[in-house]
Each structure stands twice: as C-alpha cells, then as structure tokens.
Short mmCIF file of C-alpha atoms in Angstrom, two decimals:
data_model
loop_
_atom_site.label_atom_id
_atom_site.label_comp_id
_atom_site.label_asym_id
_atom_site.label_seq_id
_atom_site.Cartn_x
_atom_site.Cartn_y
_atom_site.Cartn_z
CA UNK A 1 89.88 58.97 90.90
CA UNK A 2 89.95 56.80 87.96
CA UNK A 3 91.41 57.18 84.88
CA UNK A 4 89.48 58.24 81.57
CA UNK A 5 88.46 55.33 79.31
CA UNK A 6 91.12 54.55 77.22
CA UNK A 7 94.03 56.07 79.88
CA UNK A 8 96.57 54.59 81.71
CA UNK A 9 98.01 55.60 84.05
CA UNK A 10 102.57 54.97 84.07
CA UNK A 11 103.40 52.46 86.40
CA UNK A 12 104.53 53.39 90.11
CA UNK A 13 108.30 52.42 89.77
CA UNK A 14 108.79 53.62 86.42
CA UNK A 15 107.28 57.53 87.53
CA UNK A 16 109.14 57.25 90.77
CA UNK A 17 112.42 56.17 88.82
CA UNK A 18 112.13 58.73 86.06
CA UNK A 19 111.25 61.63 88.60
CA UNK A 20 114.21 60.82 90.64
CA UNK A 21 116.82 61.00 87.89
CA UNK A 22 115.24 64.13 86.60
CA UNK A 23 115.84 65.57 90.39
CA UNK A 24 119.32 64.30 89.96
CA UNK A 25 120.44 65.54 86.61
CA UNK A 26 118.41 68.74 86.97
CA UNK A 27 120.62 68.82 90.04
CA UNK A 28 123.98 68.25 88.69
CA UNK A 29 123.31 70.38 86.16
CA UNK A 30 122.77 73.69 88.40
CA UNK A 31 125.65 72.47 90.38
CA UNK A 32 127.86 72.62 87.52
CA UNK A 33 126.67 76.03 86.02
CA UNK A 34 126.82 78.12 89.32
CA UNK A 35 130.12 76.33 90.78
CA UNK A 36 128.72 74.45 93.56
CA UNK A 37 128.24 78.07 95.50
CA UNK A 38 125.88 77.87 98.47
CA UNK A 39 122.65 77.77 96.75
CA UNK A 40 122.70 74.15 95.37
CA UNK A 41 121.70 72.30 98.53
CA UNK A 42 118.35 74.68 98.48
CA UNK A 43 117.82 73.85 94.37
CA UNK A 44 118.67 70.33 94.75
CA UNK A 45 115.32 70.18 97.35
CA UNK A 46 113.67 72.25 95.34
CA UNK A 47 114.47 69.65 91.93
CA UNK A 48 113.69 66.85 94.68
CA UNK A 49 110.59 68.44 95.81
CA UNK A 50 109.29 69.29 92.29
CA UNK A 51 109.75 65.21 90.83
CA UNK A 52 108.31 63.72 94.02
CA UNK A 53 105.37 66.32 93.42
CA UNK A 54 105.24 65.22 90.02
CA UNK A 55 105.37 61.51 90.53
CA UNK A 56 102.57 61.81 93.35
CA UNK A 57 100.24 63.94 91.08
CA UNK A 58 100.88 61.18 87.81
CA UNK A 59 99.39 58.89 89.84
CA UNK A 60 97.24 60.00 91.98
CA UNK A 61 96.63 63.48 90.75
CA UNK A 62 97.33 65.59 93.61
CA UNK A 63 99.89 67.18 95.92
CA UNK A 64 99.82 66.18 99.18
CA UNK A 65 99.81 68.53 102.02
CA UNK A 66 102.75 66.59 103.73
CA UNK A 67 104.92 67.27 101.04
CA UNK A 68 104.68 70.99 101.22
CA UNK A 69 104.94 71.31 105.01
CA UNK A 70 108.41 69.38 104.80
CA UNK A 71 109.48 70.77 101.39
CA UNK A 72 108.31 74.31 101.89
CA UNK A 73 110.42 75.18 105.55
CA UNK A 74 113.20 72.92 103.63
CA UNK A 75 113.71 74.91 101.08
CA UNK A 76 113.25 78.59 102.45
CA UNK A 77 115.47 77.70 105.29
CA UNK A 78 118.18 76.86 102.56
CA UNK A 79 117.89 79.92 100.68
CA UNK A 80 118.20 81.38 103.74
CA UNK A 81 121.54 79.94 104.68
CA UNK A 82 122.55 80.75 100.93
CA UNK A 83 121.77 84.39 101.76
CA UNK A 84 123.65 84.41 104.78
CA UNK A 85 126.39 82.57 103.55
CA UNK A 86 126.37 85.65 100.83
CA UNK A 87 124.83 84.36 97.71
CA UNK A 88 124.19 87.13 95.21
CA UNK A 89 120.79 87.30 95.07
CA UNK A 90 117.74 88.91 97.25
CA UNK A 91 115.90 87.34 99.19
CA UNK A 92 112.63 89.32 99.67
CA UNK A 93 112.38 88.90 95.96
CA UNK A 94 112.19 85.34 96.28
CA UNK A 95 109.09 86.01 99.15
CA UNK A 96 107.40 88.12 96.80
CA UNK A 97 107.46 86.10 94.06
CA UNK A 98 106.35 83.40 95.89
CA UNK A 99 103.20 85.26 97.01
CA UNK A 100 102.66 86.56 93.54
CA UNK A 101 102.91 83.41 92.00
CA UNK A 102 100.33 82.42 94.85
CA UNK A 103 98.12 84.85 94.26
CA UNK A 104 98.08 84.44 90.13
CA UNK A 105 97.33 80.72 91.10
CA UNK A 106 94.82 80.86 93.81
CA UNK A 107 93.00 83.91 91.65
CA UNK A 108 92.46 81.12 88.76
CA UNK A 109 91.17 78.50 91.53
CA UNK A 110 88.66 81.10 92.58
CA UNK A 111 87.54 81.41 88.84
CA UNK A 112 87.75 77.97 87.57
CA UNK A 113 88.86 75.24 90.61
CA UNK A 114 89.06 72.33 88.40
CA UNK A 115 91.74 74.42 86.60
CA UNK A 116 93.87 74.54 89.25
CA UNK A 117 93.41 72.40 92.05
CA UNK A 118 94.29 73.44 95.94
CA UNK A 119 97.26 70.97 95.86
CA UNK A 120 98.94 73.34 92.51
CA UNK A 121 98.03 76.43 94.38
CA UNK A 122 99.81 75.62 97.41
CA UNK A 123 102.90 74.43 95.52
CA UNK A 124 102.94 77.40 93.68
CA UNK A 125 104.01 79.42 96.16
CA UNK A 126 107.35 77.38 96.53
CA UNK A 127 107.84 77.30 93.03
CA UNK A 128 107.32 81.26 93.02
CA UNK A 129 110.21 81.57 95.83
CA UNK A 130 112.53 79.40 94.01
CA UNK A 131 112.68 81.14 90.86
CA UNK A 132 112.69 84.50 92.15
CA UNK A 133 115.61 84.38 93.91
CA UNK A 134 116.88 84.99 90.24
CA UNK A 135 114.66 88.35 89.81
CA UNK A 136 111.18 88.52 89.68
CA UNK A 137 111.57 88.95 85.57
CA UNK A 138 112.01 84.83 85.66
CA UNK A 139 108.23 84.91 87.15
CA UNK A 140 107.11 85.82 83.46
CA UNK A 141 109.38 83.50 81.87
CA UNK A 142 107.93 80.35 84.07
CA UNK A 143 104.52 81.73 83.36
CA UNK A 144 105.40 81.78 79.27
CA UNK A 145 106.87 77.83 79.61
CA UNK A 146 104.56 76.79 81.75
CA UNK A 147 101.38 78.20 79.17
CA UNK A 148 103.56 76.90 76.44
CA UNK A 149 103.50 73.76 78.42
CA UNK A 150 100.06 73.89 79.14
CA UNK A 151 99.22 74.26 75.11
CA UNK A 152 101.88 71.70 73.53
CA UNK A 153 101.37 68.78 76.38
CA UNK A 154 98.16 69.63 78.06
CA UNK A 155 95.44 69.99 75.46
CA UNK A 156 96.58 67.33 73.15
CA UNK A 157 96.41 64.75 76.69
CA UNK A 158 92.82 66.30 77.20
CA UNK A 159 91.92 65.86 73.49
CA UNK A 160 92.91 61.98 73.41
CA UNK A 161 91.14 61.72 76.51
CA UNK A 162 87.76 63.06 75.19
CA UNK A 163 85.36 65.95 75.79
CA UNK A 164 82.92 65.35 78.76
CA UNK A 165 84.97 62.22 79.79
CA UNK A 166 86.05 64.24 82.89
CA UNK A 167 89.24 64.44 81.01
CA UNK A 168 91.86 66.08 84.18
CA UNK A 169 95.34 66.55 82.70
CA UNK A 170 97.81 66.38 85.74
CA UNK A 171 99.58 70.27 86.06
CA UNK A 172 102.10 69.51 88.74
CA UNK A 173 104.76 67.81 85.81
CA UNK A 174 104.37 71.02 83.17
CA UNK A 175 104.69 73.19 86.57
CA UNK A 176 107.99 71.23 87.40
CA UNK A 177 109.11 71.20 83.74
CA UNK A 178 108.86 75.02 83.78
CA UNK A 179 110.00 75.18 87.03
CA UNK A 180 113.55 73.85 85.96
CA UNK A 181 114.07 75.23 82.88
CA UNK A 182 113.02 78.67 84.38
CA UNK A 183 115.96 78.00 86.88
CA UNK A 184 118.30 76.53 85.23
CA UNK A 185 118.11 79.01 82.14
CA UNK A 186 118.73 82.07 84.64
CA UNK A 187 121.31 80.39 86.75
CA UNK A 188 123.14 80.42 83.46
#
C-alpha cells in the first residue's frame, strides 16, 4: 500500500530503533515500580511485542500473523508462570479481558473493517490479557487513552492526509501507547 500524496512514511531503522528503546524503557520502568517480582519477564514481551507491532504496522500498516502466534503463547505462558510463582493478581481476569477486548474490537470490524483491520483485532486480544491481569476496571481506562489517542493523534494524521485520499492512519502505535500507559499507571 502506498502512502497518501504528500506522506512519508519514517525510515526502517529509525522506527525499528525508536520502538526498541520504547520496549526497553517501558520495560525498566515496570521493573522498577513492581520490584522485579515475577511478572516482568511476561510485561517485558508484552512492551517487546507491542513496539515490534508498532514498527511493522508504521511501515507497512499491518500486524502480521507470525507475530501473534509467537507473541501471544509467549506472553500467556509468562503470566502463567507469574501466577504460579504467586503473583497477586487473577488470572481468569486477564482471559476475560482479553476476549472482551476481542469482542469490542472484532464487533467494530464487523461494522466498519477499514476501522479496524483483522491484524488490530487479533492483537487486541493480547493487549486485553495484559492489562487485565490488573482488574478488568484498566479495560475502560485503555479504552479512554486509546479514544483519546485516537482523537489527539489520529484525526489530525487523517486531516493532513486529505479526505478521499484513502487517508489510513496506522492504530497499532495509539493501541501500544495506551497499552503502556494503561499498565504502567496500574502497576503503580
């Protein structure tokens, strides 16, 4: 898919470098505000898996399926050991926020599929698990940032882009921006 007159797309390296160091820092900084318990091995994937999503969907603007059949297991299997290993949290909240976040999602493909694309839907069923495992009340924030997202990054990239240009504003970076702040604010 090409750009829209007038857009260009960020160069490959520079995406892939910024993306990283957000996974990083994003990482670090859960690390440091839950004490390095037994959930930051299944957040740091979950930070990795969010900028590599975001990267991929800059540039090419989707989410491939490989990604989410490595990242998904990945991550559930590490929440998993957290649980075991007795992290204070549930985790059948974290499944059913990951379906309801699914559900929300794939509801608005139904209605409008260049809203959301299949790529967001399936990712937002990881992104759903994550955050849950801090109650499903953090659901509702992540839904408020990632609208707010959606309103003070998305529409003013669609308006420079132009009405009937086939202006597509990439979701998967407001998702992942929500995403973190949604976790990081409740780890707190």
């Amino acid at each position: 898919m090409l750009p829209a007159a007038g857009h260009q797309r960020p160069q490959a390296g520079t995406v892939q470098a910024s993306a990283g160091l957000a996974a990083v820092a994003a990482s670090l900084a859960y690390g440091v505000i839950v004490g390095w318990d037994a959930t930051v091995p299944a957040f740091a994937a979950f930070f990795a898996t969010m900028a590599i999503a975001t990267a991929i969907d800059l540039r090419e603007r989707r989410v491939p399926n490989r990604l989410l059949q490595i990242a998904t297991p990945l991550v559930v299997s590490l929440v998993i050991v957290a649980a075991i290993a007795g992290a204070e949290n549930n985790l059948a909240t974290s499944v059913g926020g990951g379906v309801a976040l699914f559900v929300v999602f794939f509801i608005i493909h139904l209605i409008s599929p260049k809203s959301f694309g299949a790529g967001d839907v399936k990712l937002s069923f990881l992104v759903g698990f994550a955050i849950s495992w801090f109650g499903m009340v953090q659901l509702q924030w992540f839904l408020i940032w990632m609208w707010l997202g959606m309103a003070l990054i998305g529409l003013p990239i669609l308006h420079r882009q132009g009405r009937g240009s086939g202006a597509m504003m990439p979701l998967v970076p407001i998702l992942s921006g929500a995403a973190v702040l949604t976790v990081l604010i409740a780890a707190a």
